[in-house]
Coordinates of C-alpha atoms in Angstrom, one line a residue:
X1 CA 7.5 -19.3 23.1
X2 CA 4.0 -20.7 21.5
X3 CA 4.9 -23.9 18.9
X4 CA 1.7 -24.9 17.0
X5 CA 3.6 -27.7 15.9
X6 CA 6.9 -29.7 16.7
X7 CA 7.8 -32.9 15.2
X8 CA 11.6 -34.4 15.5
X9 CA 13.2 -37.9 15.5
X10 CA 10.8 -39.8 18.1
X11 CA 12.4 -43.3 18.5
X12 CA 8.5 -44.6 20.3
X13 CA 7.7 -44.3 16.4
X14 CA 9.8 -46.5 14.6
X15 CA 8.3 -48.5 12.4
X16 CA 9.7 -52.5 11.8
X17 CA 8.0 -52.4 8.2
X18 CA 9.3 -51.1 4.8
X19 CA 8.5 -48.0 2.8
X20 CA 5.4 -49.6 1.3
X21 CA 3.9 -51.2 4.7
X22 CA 4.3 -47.8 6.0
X23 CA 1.8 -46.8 3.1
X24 CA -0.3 -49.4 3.0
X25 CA -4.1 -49.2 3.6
X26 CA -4.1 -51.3 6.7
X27 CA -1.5 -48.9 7.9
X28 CA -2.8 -45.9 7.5
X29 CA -6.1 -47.2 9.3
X30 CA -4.3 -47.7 11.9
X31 CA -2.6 -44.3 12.2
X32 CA -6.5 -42.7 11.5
X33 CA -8.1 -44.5 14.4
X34 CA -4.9 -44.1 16.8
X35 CA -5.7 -40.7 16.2
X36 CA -9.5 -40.4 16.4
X37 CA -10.4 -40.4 12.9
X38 CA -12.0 -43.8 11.8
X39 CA -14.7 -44.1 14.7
X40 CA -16.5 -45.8 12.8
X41 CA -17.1 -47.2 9.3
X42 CA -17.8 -44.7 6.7
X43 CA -17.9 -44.0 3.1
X44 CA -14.8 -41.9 3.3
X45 CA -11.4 -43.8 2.7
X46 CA -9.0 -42.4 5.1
X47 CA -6.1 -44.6 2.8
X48 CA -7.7 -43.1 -1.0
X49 CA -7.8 -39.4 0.9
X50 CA -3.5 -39.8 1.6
X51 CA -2.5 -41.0 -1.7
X52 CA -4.7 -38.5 -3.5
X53 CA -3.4 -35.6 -1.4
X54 CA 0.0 -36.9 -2.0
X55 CA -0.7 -36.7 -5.2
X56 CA -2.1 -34.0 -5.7
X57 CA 0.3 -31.5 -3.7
X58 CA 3.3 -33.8 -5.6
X59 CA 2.4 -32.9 -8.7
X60 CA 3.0 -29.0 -7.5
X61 CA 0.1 -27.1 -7.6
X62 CA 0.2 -23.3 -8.4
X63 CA -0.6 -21.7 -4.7
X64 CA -4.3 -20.5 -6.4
X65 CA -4.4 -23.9 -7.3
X66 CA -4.5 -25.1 -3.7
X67 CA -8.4 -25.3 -3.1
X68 CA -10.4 -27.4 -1.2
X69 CA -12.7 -28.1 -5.0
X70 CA -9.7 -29.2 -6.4
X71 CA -8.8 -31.5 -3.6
X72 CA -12.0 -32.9 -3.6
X73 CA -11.9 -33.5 -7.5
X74 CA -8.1 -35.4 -6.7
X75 CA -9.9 -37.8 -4.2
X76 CA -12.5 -38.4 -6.6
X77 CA -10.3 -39.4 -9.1
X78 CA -8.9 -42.1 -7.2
X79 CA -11.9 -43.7 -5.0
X80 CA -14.6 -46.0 -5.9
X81 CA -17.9 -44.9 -6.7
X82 CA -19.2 -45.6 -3.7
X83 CA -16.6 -43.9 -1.5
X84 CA -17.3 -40.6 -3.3
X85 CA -19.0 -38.1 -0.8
X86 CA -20.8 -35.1 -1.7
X87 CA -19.0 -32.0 -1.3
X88 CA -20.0 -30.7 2.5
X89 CA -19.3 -34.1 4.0
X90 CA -15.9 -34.0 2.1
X91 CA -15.0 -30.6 3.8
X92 CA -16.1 -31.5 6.9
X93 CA -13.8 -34.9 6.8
X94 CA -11.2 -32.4 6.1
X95 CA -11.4 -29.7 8.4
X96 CA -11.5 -31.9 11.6
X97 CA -9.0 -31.7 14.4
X98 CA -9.0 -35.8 13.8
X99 CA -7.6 -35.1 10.3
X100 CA -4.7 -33.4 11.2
X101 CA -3.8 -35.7 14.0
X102 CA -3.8 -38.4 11.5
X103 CA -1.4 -36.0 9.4
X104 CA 0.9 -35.5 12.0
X105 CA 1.5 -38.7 13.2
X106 CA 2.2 -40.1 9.6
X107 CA 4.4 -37.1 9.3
X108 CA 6.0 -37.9 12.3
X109 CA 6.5 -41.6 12.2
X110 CA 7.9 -40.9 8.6
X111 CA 10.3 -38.4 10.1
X112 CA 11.7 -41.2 12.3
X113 CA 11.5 -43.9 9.9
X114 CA 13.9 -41.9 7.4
X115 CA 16.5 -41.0 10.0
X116 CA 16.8 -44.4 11.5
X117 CA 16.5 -46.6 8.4
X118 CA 16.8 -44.6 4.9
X119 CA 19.7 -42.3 6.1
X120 CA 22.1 -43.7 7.4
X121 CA 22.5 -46.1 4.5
X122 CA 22.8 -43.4 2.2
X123 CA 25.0 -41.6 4.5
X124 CA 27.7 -44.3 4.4
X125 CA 28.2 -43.7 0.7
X126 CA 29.4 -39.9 1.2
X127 CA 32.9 -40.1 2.1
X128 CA 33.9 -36.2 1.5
X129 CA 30.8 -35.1 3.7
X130 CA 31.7 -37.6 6.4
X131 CA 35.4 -36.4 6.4
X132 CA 34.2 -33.0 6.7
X133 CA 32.0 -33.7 10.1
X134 CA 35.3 -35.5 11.2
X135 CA 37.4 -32.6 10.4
X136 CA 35.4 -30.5 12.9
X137 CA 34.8 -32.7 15.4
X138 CA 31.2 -33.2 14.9
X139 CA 28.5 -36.2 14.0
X140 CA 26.6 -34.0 12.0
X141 CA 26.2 -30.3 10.2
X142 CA 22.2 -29.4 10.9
X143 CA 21.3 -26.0 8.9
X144 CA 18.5 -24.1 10.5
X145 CA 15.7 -21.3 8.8
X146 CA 12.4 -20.4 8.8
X147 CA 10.4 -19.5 5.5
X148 CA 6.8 -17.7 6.5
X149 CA 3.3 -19.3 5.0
X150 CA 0.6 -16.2 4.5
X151 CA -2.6 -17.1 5.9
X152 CA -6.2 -15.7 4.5
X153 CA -7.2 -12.6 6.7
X154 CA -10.5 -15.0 8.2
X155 CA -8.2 -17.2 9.4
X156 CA -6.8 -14.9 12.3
X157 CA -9.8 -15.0 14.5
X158 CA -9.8 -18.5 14.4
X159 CA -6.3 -19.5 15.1
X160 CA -6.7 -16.9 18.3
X161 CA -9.3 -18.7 19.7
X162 CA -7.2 -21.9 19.8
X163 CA -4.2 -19.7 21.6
X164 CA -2.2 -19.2 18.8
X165 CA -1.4 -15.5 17.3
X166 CA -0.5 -15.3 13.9
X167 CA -0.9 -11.6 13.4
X168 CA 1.4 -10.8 10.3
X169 CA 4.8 -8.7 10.8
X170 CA 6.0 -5.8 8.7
X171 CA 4.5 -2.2 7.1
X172 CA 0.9 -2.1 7.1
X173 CA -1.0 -2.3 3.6
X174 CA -0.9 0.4 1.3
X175 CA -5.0 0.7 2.0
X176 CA -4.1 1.4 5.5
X177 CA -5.0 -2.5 6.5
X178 CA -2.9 -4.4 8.9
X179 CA -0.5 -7.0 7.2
X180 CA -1.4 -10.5 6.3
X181 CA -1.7 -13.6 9.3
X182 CA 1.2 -15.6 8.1
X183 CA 3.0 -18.6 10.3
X184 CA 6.7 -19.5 10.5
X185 CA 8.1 -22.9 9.8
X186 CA 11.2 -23.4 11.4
X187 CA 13.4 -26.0 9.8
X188 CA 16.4 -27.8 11.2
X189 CA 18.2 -29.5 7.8
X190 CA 20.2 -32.5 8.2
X191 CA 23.3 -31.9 5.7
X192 CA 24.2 -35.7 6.5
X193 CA 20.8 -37.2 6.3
X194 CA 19.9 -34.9 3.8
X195 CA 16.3 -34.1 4.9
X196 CA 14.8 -32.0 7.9
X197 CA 15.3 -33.4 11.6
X198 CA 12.9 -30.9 13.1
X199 CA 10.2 -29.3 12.5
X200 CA 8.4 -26.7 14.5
X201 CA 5.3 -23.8 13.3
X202 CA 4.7 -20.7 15.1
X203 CA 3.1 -17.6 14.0
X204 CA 5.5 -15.0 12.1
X205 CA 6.3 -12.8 14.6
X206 CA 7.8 -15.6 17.1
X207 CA 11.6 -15.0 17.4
X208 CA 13.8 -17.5 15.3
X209 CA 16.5 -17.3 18.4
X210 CA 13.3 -19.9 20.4
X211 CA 13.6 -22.3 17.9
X212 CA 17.2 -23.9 17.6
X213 CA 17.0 -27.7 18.8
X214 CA 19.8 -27.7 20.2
X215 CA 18.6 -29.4 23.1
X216 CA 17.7 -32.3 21.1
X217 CA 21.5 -33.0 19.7
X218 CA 24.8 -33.2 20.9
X219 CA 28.3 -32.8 19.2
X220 CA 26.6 -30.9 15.9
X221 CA 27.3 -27.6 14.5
X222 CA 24.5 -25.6 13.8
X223 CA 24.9 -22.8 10.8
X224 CA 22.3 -20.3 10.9
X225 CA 21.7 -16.6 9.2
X226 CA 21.6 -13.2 10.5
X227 CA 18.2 -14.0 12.8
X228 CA 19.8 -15.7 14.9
X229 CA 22.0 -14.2 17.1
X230 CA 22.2 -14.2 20.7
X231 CA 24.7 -14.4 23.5
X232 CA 22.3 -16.8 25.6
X233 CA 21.3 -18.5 22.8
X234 CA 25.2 -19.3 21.9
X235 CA 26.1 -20.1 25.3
X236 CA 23.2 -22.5 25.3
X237 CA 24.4 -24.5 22.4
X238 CA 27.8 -24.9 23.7
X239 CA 26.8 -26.1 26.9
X240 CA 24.6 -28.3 25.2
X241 CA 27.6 -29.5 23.5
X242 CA 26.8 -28.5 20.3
X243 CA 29.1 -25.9 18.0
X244 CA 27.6 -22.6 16.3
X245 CA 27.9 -20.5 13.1
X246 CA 26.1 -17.5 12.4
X247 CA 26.2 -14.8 10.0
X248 CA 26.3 -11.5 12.3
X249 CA 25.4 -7.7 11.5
X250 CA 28.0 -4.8 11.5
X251 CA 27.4 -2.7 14.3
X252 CA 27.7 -5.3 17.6
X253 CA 29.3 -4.2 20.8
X254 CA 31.8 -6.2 22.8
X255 CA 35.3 -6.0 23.7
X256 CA 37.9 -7.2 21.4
X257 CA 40.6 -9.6 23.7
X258 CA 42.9 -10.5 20.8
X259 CA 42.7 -9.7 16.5
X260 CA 44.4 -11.5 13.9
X261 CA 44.9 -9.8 10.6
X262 CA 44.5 -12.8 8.4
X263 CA 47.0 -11.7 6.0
X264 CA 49.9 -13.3 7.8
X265 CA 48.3 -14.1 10.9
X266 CA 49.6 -11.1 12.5
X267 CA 48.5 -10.4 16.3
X268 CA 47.0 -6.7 16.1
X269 CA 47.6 -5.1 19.7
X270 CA 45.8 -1.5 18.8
X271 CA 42.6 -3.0 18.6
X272 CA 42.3 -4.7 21.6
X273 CA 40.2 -3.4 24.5
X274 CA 38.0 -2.0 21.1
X275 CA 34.5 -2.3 20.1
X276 CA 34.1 -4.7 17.4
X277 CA 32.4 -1.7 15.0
X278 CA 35.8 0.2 15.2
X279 CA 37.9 -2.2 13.3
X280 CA 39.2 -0.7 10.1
X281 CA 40.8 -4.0 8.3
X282 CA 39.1 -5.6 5.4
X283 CA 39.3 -9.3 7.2
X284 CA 40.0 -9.8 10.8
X285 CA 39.6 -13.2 13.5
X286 CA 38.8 -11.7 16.7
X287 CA 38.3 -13.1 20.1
X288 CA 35.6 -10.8 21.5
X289 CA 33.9 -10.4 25.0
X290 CA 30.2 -9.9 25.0
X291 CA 27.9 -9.7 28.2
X292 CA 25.4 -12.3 28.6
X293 CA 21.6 -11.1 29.7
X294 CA 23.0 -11.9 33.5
X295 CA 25.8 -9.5 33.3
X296 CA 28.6 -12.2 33.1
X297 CA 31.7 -11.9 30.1
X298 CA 31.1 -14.4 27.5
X299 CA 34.1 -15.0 24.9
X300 CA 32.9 -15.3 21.2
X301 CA 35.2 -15.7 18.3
X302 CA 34.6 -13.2 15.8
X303 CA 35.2 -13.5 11.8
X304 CA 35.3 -11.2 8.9
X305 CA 35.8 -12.3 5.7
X306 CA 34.3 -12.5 1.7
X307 CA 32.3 -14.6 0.6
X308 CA 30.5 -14.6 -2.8
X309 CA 27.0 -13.0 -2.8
X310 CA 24.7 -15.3 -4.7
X311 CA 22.4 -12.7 -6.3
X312 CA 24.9 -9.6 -6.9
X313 CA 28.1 -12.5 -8.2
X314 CA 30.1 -10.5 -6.0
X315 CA 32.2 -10.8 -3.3
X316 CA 30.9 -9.2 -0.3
X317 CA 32.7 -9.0 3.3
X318 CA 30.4 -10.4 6.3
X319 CA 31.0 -10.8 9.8
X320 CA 30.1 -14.4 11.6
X321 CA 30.1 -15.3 15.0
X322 CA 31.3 -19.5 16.1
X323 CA 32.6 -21.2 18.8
X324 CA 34.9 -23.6 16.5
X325 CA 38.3 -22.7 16.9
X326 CA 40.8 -21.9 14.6
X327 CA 43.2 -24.9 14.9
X328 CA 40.2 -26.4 12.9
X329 CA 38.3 -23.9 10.4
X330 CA 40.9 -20.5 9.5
X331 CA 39.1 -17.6 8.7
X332 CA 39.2 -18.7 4.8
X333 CA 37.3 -21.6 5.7
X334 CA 34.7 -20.3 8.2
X335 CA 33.6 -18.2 5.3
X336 CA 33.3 -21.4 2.6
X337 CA 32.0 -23.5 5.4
X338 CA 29.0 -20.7 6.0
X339 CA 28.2 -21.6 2.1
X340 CA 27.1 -24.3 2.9
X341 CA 24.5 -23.1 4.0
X342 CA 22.4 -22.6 1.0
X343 CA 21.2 -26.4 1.1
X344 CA 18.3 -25.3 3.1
X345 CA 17.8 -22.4 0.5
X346 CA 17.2 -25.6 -2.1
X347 CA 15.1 -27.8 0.7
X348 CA 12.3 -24.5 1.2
X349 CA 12.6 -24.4 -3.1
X350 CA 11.6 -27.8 -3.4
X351 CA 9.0 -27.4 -0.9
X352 CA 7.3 -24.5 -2.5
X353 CA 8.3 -25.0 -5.7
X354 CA 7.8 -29.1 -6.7
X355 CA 5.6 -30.2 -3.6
X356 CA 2.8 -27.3 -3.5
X357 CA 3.7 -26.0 0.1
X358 CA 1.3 -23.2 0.7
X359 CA -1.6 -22.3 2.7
X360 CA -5.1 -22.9 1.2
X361 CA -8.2 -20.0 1.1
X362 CA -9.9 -21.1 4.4
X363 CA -10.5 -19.8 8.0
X364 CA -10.0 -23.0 9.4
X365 CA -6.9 -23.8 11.2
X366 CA -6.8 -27.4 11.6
X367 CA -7.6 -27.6 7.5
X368 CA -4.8 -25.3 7.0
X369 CA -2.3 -27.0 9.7
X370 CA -3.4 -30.4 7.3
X371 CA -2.4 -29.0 4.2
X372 CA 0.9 -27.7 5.6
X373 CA 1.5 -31.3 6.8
X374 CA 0.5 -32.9 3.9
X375 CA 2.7 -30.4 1.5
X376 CA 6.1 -32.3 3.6
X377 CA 5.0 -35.7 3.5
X378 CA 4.7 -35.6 -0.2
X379 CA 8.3 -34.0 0.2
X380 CA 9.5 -36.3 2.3
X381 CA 8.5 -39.4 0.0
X382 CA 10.4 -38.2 -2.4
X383 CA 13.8 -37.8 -0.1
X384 CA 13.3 -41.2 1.1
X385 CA 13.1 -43.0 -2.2
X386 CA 15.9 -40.4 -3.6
X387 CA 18.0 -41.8 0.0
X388 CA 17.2 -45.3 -1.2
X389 CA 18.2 -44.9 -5.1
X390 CA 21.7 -43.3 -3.6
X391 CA 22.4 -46.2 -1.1
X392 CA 21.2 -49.3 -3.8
X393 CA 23.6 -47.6 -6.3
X394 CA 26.4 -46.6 -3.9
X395 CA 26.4 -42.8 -5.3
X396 CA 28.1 -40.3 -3.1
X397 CA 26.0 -37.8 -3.8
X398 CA 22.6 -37.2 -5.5
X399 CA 20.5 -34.4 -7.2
X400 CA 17.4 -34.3 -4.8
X401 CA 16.2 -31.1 -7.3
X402 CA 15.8 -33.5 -10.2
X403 CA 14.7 -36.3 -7.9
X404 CA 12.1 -33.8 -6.6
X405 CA 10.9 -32.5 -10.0
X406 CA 9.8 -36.7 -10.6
X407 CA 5.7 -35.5 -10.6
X408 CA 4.7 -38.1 -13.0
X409 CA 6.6 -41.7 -12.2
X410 CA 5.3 -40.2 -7.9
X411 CA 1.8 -40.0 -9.3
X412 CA 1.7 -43.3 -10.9
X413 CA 3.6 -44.4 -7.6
X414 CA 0.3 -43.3 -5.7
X415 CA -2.0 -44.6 -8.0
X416 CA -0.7 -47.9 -7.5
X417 CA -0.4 -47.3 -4.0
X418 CA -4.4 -46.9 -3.8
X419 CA -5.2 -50.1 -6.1
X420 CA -3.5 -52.1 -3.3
X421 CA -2.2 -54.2 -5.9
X422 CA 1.4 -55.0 -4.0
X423 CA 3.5 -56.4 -7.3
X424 CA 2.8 -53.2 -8.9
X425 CA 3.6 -51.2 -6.2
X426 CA 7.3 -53.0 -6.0
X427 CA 7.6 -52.8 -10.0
X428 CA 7.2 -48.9 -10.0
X429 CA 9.3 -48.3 -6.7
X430 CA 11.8 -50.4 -8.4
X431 CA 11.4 -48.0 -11.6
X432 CA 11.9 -45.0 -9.9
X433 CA 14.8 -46.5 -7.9
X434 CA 16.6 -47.1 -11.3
X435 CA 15.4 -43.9 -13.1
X436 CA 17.4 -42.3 -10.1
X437 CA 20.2 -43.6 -10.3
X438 CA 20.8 -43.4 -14.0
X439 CA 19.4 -39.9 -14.3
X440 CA 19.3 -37.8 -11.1
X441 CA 23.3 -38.2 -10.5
X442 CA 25.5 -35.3 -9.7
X443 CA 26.7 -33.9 -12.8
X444 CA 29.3 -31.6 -13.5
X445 CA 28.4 -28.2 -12.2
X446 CA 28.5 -25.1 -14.7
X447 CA 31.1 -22.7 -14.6
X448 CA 28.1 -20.3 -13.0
X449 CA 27.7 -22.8 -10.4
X450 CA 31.2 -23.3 -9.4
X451 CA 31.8 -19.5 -10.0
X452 CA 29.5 -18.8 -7.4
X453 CA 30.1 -21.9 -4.8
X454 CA 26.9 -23.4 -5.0
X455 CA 28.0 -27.1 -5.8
X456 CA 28.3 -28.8 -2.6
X457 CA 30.9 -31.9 -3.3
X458 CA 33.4 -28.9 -4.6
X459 CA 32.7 -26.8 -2.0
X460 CA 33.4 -29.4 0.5
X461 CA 36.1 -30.5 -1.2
X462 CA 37.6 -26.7 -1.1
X463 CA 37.6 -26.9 2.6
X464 CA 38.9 -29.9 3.4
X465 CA 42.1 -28.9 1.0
X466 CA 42.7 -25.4 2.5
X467 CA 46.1 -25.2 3.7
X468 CA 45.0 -23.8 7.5
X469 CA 48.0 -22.0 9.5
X470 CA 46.9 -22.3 12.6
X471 CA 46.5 -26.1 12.3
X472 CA 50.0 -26.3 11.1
X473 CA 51.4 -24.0 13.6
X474 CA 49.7 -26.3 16.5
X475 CA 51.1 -29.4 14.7
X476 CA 54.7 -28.1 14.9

């Protein structure tokens, strides 16, 4: 298991300050010489070079848009005449190893200064959510994909010399040339916190299955897609003591102990001591004996039931594996609960689609690694200030898709940001803060959206008022 990159809550980085001490010039220095950057003094500003990136990737550049030219002509924009370099010296800045430290520790104390100080607040507001974690037994729902990030065919020699394959996965090229470099960034979503927790990037062909984090949690259910299963892998997370989810395939093997027709809860004897594959009903809830990769039985519960398929508006039957029991979610409800799921769907939209997140047309790795880095910062801003507007207003929930899609009040955010001047900074925070909360407010969903289950409060609020038989039947 090769990692290019993890970042996760770090506690060492908390920072005491506010949102704008955290970007202020005199704290970004600091970050840039911490990690090797500012050696010296130079006509580059490290602090004019963040808020034009920022902006520029905020303001969701078209992936053939993402060039180092027009980088260089967003920097410009913002510095003084005579911070302005020529364009070599620019690219050389850019490309260094130094660079990227200085975006991953901004990335990473910003990571840890939205979990410990943004979310929670925000958190407090959203009662339905909060009931629902309490309902099963757990301090937080994490969501967990991986979205893949081509890479220009140059760039595979380098990123081998550094250790790291990236050799693209799938057919080969209809010109008989091998696929794409691409890497993998595995997300773990926060549905409480409403942001990612971790972060990790591999090359594409690295197995999901290596990347959970469920080492680094306890009491969470993780709810993951069809990549992800694994009897190890499942053991692991509930000796971690964490709960799973996952959407399974068709055709597994295992023993079936005991079946439950759903339809009336009725025990079905004939299939037990039977392959998982062999069962005829339409839904069943199985408790089914798989063999670990050391030989020893592990005990899985089993699920199949409908669930609406987003892109056909049908319902389609699909199998899912957990370790929550039945008392807790019925077989109804392990379905609605897996559609939940499609949050992180909307987090990897907002990062492609509002905040640029793309690879740009270099060989370099650590200039590529930067932009990457730089892409979820300038996502991230907009969570935190989104988290902020939520808890000032006391809103239970709130549309980070239309706080995302704020491009022009962020850029006039960074502008200020670089002009240092501290009463305009507050004065536009304060304007976004407000915009938010009068204008980026859950609404009421269409009939589309509630057709096919994609508005979360309703969703949640469909779970938590399923009448569950097997709760009952243990309460009595």
């Amino acid at each position: 298991m090769t990692s290019i990159i993890t970042i996760s809550d770090d506690k060492t980085l908390e920072f005491n300050g506010n949102f704008s001490d955290l970007f202020s010039s005199d704290n970004l220095k600091k970050i840039a010489e911490s990690a090797g950057q500012l050696k010296r003094e130079r006509k580059f500003r490290i602090d004019t070079f963040v808020y034009s990136t920022l902006k520029f990737f905020n303001e969701s550049p078209k992936e053939q848009n993402v060039t180092l030219a027009n980088l260089k002509r967003a920097y410009d924009s913002l510095a003084q005449k005579e911070n302005i370099l020529e364009q070599k010296p620019f690219y050389l800045q850019m490309a260094k190893e130094e660079m990227y430290e200085t975006a991953y520790k901004l990335l990473h104390t910003l990571i840890s200064f939205t979990l410990n100080k943004i979310a929670p607040k925000a958190q407090k507001h959203m009662k339905s959510l909060n009931s629902l974690c309490k309902k099963a037994q757990v301090d937080d729902i994490i969501m967990v994909d991986g979205c893949e990030i081509v890479l220009d065919d140059d760039a595979l020699d380098e990123f081998i010399a550094l250790g790291f394959d990236v050799r693209g996965s799938g057919r080969k090229h209809k010109d008989g040339s091998e696929p794409s470099p691409a890497l993998k960034l595995h997300i773990a979503y926060s549905l409480t916190k409403q942001t990612f927790v971790y972060i990790d990037i591999t090359g594409v062909c690295e197995s999901e299955r290596n990347h959970i984090p469920y080492e680094k949690f306890s009491r969470v259910l993780f709810v993951m897609d069809r990549g992800y299963p694994s009897v190890d892998v499942e053991q692991a997370i509930e000796k971690s003591g964490n709960f799973f989810l996952i959407r399974d395939k068709k055709n597994r093997t295992g023993v079936i102990k005991e079946l439950y027709r759903e339809k009336g809860h009725q025990r079905l004897c004939r299939y037990e001591g039977k392959a998982v594959k062999n069962v005829r009903e339409e839904e069943f809830d199985a408790d089914v004996e798989f063999e670990n990769s050391q030989g020893e039985a592990v005990e899985v519960r089993i699920c199949k039931c409908k669930i609406k398929d987003p892109k056909s508006n049908h319902y389609v039957h699909s199998y899912f594996r957990t370790n929550l029991k039945r008392y807790i979610f019925s077989l109804e409800q392990i379905g609605m609960l897996y559609r939940t799921r499609w949050t992180i769907e909307i987090l990897n939209k907002l990062h492609k689609s509002f905040n640029g997140l793309s690879t740009v047309n270099s060989s370099k790795p650590y200039l590529i690694l930067t932009f990457i880095l730089f892409s979820l910062i300038a996502s991230l801003v907009k969570t935190v200030i989104a988290q902020k507007a939520q808890s000032k207003a006391k809103l239970e929930y709130i549309s980070m898709m239309k706080c995302h899609m704020l491009a022009d009040k962020f850029s006039e955010l960074y502008v200020k940001l670089s002009k240092g001047r501290m009463r305009a900074i507050k004065i536009t925070t304060d304007e976004i803060l407000e915009y938010m909360a009068k204008f980026c407010r859950r609404t009421t969903p269409s009939a589309k959206n509630q057709e096919l289950e994609k508005d979360l409060p309703l969703l949640i609020e469909k779970i938590l008022s399923f009448k569950n038989h097997w709760e009952m039947k243990k309460c009595a």
